[in-house]
Coordinates of C-alpha atoms in Angstrom, one line a residue:
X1 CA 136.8 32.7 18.8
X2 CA 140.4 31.0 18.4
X3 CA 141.8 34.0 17.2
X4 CA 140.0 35.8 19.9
X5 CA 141.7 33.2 22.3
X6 CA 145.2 33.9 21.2
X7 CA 144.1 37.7 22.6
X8 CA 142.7 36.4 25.6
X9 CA 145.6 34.0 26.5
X10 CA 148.6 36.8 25.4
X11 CA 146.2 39.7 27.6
X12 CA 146.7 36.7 30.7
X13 CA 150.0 36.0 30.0
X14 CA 151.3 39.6 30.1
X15 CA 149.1 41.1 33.1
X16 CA 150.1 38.2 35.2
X17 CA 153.8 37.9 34.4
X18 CA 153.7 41.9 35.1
X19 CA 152.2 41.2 38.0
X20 CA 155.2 39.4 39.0
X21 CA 153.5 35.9 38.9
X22 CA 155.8 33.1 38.0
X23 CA 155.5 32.3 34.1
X24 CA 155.9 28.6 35.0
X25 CA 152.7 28.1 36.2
X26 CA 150.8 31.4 34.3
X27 CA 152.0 30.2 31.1
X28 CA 150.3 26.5 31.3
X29 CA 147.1 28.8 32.4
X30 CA 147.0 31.1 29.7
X31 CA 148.2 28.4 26.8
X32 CA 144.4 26.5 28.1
X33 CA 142.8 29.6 27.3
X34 CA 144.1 29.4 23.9
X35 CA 143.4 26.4 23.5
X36 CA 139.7 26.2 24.8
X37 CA 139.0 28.8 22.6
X38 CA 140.8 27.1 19.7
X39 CA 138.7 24.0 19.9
X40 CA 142.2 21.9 20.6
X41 CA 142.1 18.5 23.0
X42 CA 143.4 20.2 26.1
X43 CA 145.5 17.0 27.0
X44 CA 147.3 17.8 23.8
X45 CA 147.5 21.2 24.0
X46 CA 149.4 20.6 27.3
X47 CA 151.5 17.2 27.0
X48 CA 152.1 17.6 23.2
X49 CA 151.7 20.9 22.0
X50 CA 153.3 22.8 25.1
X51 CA 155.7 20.8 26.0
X52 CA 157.0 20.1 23.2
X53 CA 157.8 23.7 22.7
X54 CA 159.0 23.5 26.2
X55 CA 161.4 20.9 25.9
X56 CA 162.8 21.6 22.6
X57 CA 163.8 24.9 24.1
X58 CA 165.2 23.7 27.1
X59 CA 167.2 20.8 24.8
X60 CA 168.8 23.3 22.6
X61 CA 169.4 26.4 24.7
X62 CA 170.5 24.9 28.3
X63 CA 174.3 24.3 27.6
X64 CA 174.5 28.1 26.5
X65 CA 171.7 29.2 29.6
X66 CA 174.1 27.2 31.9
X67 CA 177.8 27.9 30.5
X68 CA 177.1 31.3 30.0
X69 CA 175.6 31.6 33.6
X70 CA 179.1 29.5 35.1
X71 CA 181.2 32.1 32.8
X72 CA 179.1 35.5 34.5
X73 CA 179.6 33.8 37.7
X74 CA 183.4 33.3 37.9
X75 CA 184.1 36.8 36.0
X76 CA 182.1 38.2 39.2
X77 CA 183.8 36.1 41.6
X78 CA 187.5 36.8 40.2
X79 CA 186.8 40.1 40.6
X80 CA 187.4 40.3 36.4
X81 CA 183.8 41.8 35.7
X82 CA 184.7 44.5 38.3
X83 CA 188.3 44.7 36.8
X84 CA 186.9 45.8 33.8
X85 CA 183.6 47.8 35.3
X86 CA 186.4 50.3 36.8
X87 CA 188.7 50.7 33.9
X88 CA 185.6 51.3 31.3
X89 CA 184.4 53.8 34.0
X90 CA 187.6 55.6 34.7
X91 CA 188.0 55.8 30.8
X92 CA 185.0 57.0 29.9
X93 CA 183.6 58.6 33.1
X94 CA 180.8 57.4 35.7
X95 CA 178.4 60.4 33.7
X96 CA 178.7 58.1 30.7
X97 CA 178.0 54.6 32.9
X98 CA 174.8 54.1 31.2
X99 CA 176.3 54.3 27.4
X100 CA 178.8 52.1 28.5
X101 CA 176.2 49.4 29.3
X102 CA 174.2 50.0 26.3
X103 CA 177.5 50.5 23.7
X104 CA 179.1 47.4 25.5
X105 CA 176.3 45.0 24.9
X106 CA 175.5 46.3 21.5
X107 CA 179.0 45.3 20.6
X108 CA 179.3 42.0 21.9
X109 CA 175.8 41.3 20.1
X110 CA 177.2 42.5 16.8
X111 CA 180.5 40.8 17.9
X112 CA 178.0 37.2 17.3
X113 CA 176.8 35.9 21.0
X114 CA 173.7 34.6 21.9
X115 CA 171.7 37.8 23.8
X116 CA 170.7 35.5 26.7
X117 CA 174.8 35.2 26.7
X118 CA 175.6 38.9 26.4
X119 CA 172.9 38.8 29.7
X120 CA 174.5 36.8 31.4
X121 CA 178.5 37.9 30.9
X122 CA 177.1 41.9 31.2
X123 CA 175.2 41.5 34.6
X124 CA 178.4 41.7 36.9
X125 CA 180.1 44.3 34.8
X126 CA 177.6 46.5 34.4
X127 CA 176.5 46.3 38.3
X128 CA 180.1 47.9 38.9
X129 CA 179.5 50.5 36.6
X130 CA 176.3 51.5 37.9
X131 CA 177.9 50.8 41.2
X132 CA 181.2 53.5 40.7
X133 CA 178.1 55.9 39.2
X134 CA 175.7 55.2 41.7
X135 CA 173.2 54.2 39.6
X136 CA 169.7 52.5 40.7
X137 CA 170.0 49.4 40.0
X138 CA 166.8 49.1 38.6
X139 CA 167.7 50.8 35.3
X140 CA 170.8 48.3 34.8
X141 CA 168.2 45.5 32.9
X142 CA 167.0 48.6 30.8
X143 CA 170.4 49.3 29.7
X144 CA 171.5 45.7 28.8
X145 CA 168.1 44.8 27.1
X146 CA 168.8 48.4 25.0
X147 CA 172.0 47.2 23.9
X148 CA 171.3 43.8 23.2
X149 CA 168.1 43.6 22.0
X150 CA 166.9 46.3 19.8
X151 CA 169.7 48.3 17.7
X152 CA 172.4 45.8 17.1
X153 CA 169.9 42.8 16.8
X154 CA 167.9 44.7 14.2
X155 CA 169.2 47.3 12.7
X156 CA 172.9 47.7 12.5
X157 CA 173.8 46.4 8.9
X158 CA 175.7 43.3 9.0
X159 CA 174.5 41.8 12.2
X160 CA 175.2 38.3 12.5
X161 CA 171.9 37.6 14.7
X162 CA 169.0 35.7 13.5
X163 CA 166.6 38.8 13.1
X164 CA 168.8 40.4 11.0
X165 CA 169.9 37.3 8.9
X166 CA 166.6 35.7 8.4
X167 CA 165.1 38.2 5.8
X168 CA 167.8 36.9 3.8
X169 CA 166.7 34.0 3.2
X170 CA 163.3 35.5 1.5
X171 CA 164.4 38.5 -0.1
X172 CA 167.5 37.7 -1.5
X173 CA 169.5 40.1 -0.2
X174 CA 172.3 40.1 2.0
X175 CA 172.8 41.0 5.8
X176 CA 173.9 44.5 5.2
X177 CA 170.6 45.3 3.0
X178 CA 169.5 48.9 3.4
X179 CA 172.3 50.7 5.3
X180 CA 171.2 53.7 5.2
X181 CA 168.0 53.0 6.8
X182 CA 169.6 50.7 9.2
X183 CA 171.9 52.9 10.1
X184 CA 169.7 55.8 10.7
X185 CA 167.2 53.4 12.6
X186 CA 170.2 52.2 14.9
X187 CA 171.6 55.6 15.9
X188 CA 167.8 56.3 16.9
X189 CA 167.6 53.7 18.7
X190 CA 170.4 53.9 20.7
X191 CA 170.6 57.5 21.6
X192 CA 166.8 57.5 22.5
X193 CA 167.3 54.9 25.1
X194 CA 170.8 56.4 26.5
X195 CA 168.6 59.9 26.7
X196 CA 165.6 57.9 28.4
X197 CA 167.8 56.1 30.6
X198 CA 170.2 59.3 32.0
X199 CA 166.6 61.2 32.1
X200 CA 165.4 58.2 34.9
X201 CA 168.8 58.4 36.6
X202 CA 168.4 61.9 37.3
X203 CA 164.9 61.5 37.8
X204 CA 165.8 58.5 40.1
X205 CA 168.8 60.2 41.9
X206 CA 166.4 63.3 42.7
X207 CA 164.1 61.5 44.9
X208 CA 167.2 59.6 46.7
X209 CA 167.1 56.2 44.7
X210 CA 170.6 55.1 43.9
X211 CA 172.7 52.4 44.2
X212 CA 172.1 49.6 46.1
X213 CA 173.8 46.3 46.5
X214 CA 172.6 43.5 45.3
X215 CA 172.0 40.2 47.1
X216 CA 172.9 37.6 44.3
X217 CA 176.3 39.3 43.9
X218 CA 179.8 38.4 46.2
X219 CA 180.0 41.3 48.2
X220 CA 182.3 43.7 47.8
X221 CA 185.1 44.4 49.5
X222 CA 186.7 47.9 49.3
X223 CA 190.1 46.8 49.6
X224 CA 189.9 43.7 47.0
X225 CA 192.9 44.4 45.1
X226 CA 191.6 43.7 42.0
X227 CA 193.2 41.6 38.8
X228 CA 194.9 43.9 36.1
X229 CA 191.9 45.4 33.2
X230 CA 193.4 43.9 30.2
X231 CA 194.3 40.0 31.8
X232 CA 190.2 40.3 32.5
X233 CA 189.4 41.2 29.1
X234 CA 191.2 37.9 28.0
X235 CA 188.4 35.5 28.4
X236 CA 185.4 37.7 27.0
X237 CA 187.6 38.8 24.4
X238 CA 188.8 35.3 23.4
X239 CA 185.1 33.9 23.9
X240 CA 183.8 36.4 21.2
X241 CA 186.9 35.7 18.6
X242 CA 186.8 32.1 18.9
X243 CA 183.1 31.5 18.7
X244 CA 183.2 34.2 15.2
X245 CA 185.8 32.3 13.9
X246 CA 185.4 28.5 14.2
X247 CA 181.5 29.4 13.4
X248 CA 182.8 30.5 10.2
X249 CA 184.8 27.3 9.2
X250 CA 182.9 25.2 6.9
X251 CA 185.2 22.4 7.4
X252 CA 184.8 22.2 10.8
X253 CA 180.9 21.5 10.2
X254 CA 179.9 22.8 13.5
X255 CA 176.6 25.0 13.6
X256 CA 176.1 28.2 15.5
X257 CA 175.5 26.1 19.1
X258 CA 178.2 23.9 19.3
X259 CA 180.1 27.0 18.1
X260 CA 179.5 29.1 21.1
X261 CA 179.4 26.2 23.5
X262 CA 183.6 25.3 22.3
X263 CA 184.0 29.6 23.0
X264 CA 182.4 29.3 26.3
X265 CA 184.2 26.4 27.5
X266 CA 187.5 28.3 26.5
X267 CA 186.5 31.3 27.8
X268 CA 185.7 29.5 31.5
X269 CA 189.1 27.4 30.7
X270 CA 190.8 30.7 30.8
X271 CA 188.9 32.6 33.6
X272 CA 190.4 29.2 36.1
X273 CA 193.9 29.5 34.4
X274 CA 194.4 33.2 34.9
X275 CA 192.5 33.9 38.2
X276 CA 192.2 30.3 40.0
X277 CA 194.4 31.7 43.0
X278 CA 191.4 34.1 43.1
X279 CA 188.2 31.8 44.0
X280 CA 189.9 30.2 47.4
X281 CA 189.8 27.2 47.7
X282 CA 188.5 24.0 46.0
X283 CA 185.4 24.0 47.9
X284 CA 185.0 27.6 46.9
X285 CA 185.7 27.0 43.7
X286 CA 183.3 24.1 43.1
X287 CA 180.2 26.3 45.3
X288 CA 181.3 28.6 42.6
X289 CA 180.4 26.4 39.9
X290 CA 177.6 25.0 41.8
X291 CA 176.0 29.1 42.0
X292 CA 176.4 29.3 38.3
X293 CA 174.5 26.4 37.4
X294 CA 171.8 26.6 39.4
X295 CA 171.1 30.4 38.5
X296 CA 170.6 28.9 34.7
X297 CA 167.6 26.9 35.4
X298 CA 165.9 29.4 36.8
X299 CA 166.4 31.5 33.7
X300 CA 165.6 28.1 31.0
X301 CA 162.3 27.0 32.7
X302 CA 160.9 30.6 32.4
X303 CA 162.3 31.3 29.0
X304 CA 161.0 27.6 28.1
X305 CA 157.6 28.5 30.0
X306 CA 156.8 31.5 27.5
X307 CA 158.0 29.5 24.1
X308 CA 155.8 26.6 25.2
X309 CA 152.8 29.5 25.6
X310 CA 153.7 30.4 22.1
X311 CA 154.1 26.6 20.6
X312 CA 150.4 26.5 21.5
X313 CA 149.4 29.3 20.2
X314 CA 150.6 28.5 16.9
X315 CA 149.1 25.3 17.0
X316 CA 145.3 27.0 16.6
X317 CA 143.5 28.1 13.8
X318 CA 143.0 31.8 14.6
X319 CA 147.0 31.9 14.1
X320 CA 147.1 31.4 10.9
X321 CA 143.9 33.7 10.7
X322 CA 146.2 36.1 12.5
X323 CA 148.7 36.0 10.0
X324 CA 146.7 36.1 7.1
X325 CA 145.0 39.3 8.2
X326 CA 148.2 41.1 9.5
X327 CA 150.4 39.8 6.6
X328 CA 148.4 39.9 3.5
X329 CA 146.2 44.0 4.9
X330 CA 145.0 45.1 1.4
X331 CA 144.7 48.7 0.7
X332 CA 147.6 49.4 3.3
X333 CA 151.1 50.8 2.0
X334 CA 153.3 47.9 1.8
X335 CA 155.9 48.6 3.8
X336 CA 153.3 49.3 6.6
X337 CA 151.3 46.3 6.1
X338 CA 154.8 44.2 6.6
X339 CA 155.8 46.2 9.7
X340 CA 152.3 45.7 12.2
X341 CA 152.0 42.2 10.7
X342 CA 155.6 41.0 11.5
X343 CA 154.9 43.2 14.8
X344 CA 152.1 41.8 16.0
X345 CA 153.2 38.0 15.0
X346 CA 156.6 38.9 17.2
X347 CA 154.3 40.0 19.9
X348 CA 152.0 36.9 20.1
X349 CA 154.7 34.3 20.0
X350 CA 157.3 36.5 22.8
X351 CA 160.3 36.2 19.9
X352 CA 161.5 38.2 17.0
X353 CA 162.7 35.7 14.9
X354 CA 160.1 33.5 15.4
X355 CA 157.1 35.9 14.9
X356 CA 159.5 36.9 11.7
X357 CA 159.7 34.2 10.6
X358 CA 156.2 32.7 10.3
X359 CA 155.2 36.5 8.8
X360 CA 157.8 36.3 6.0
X361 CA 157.0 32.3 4.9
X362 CA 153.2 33.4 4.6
X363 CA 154.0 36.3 2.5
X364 CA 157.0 36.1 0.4
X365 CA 155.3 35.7 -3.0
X366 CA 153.1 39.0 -1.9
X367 CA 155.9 40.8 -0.5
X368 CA 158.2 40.2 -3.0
X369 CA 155.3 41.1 -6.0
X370 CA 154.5 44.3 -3.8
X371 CA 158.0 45.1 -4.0
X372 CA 157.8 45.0 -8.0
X373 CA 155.2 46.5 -8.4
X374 CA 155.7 49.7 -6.5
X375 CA 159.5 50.0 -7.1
X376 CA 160.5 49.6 -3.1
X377 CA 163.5 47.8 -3.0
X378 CA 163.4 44.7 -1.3
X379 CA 166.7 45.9 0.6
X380 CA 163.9 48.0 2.4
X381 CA 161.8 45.3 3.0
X382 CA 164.4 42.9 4.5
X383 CA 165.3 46.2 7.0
X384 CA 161.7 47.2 7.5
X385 CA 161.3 43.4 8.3
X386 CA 164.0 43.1 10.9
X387 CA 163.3 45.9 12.9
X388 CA 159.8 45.5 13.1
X389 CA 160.5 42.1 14.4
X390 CA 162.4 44.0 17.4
X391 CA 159.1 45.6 18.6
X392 CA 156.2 43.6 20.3
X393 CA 158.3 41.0 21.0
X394 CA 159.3 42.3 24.4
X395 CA 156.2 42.4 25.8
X396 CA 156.8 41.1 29.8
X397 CA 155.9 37.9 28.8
X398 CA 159.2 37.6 26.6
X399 CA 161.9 34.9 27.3
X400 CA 164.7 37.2 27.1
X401 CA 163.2 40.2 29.2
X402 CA 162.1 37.1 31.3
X403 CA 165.9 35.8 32.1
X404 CA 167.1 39.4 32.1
X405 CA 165.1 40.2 35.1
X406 CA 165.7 36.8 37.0
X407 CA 169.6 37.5 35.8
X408 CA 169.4 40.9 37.8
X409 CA 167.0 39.4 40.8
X410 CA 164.5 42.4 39.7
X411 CA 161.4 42.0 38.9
X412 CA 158.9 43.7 35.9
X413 CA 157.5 46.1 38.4
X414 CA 161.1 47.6 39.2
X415 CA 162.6 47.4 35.4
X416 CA 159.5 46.8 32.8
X417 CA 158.6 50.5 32.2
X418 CA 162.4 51.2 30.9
X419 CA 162.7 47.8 29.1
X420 CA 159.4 48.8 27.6
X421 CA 160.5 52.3 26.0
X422 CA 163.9 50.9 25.1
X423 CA 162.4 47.4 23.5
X424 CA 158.9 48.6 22.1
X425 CA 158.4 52.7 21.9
X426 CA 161.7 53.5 20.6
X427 CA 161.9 50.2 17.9
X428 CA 158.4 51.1 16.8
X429 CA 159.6 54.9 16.4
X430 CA 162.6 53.5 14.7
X431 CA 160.7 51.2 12.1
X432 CA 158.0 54.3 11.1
X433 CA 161.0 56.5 10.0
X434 CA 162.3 53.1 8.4
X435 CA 158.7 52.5 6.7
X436 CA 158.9 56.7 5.7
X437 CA 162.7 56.3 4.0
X438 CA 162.6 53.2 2.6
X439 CA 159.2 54.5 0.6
X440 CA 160.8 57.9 -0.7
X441 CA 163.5 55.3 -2.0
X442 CA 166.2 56.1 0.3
X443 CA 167.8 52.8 1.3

């Protein structure tokens, strides 16, 4: 019954969210069916269990939720995002406005910066390349969630984020394990969802959807004369060294967090110094400021809302039952058995690393002895790992696909059904042709 719960609970959680119901109250709703079916003291459940998955959320990610939201904000207002949004798409072409989005995003991820970041900094620039292509809006959260989340979060050796580092820690192996594979898996990746994507837009342009303005933007202003490309590519570009190298400073004893708050700070630092004239005047300026923080707590509470859901989950007994069957299938090729196991964890808990992370701790010993014994390198297990990880997690219930619709003031009935084929059907595509080359030893 618990582990039927957790089924129960996740089937609530998604439908409703889908449905465009607000998470912050669904969530709390579909955490009690968990819970009633898990046999747990609902008071608990509620005041310990959920919100203490809650608040720990909020507590760590709000300075990055809010900085990164102030930073988005004043690169819109200055007119910098759409600086650069017109130079990328005179370089490369409005036909190529969708692999801009996608290439741009994968880079910053690889480049180190929190996704919800890369949301938040990518939302005004790639509105004004959809804009100069005449894009529907409503692929734009498709395109950032393609970049972002799937390819250069999981499969792309080297990747500095947490789904691609925290096989490491089981394995042994390093965060460029199984290039070939991961290489292979990313360039899948990738072009499927620039294909799918340019497919919709046509598809979309057809029927006479294109671009339309959106409300939670300034508006713009044909005759804005705009700041020069590269004095707007200053603060991003700064932001993204800064953050890579004083994370990388052992002396400086600062931890990935702190790291990325100091590069924000600079980067807004340098967005005032460069384009101050830009915003008005001080009451601008500080409604400016004012915009940007409020549009972060929007995105915290519902990314809190859906970690709380998942805190409870993993607080009842048919969790670890769920585990245990999806982790330790006998019978099943090994590399299989890791992928739906790791996939379904990811999906019940709305996060990659955390649905990773509980599937590697409760089978290291029999990964790492499955590995021995049927000469697969563990190189292919840390990247069968990783990717898998990038699957179910999206699911509409997910924080990030969450903030990246409230970012873009869409909701999952405009965007899901792209998200969805970037963020699950290509990833699961991806991590069977993984599962197939990393068995015929090809790593």
């Amino acid at each position: 019954m618990s582990l039927f719960g957790i089924i129960a609970g996740l089937a609530v959680l998604v439908i409703l969210t889908y449905k465009n119901m607000s998470i912050l109250w669904v969530a709390p709703i579909a955490a009690l069916v968990v819970a009633i079916l898990g046999k747990l003291n609902l008071l608990d459940a509620y005041l310990v269990n959920y919100m203490t998955g809650f608040g720990n959320y909020a507590k760590s990610w709000f300075p990055i939720f809010m900085l990164g939201a102030i930073f988005g904000k004043l690169m819109d207002i200055t007119g910098a995002a759409r600086a650069i949004g017109k130079w990328l798409s005179s370089f490369m072409g409005p036909k190529l406005a969708i692999a801009a989005v996608v290439i741009t995003c994968g880079l910053l991820t690889l480049g180190g910066i929190s996704l919800f970041v890369v949301v938040f900094v990518m939302y005004p620039l790639g509105i004004e390349l959809f804009r100069e292509a005449n894009i529907s809006r409503r692929l734009l959260p498709g395109a950032i969630a393609a970049g972002a989340f799937t390819f250069s979060m999981t499969a792309i050796p080297g990747s500095p984020q947490l789904t691609n580092i925290i096989p490491t820690q089981y394995f042994g192996t390093t965060a460029t394990a199984a290039p070939i594979i991961g290489s292979v898996c990313a360039i899948i990746m990738a072009a499927c969802s620039i294909l799918w994507l340019q497919y919709r837009a046509k598809k979309f342009a057809a029927r006479g959807e294109v671009f339309t303005e959106p409300t939670n933007l300034k508006a713009v202003d044909p005759n804005e004369t705009l700041p020069a490309w590269f004095l707007a590519l200053i603060p991003p570009v700064v932001t993204i060294i800064l953050y890579n190298v004083i994370n990388h400073i052992p002396r400086l004893g600062l931890n990935t967090t702190q790291s990325l708050v100091i590069g924000l700070l600079v980067g807004i630092v340098l967005l005032l110094a460069l384009f101050f004239k830009r915003l008005g005047s001080f009451k601008d300026f500080v409604s400016t400021i004012n915009e940007g923080a409020h549009g972060s707590m929007a995105a915290i509470l519902n990314t809190s809302a859906g970690v709380g859901f998942g805190a409870v989950v993993q607080a009842v007994p048919g969790f670890q039952t769920l585990a245990g069957i999806m982790t330790g299938a006998t019978g099943m090729p090994p590399l299989l058995a890791e992928a739906i196991g790791i996939n379904v964890l990811a999906g019940a808990t709305g996060s990659s690393s955390g649905g990773l992370s509980i599937g590697l701790s409760a089978l290291q010993d029999q990964l790492l002895a499955a590995s021995a014994s049927s000469g697969i390198s563990v190189e292919a297990f840390h990247r069968v790992a990783s990717i898998a990880a990038g699957g179910l997690d999206s699911l509409p219930q997910c924080g990030a696909v969450i903030t990246l619709l409230a970012v873009c003031g869409l909701t999952n009935k405009d965007s899901y059904a792209d998200i969805g084929m970037c963020c699950c059907v290509f990833p699961i595509f991806a991590c069977i042709v993984a599962i197939i080359l990393g068995s015929i030893g090809i790593v």
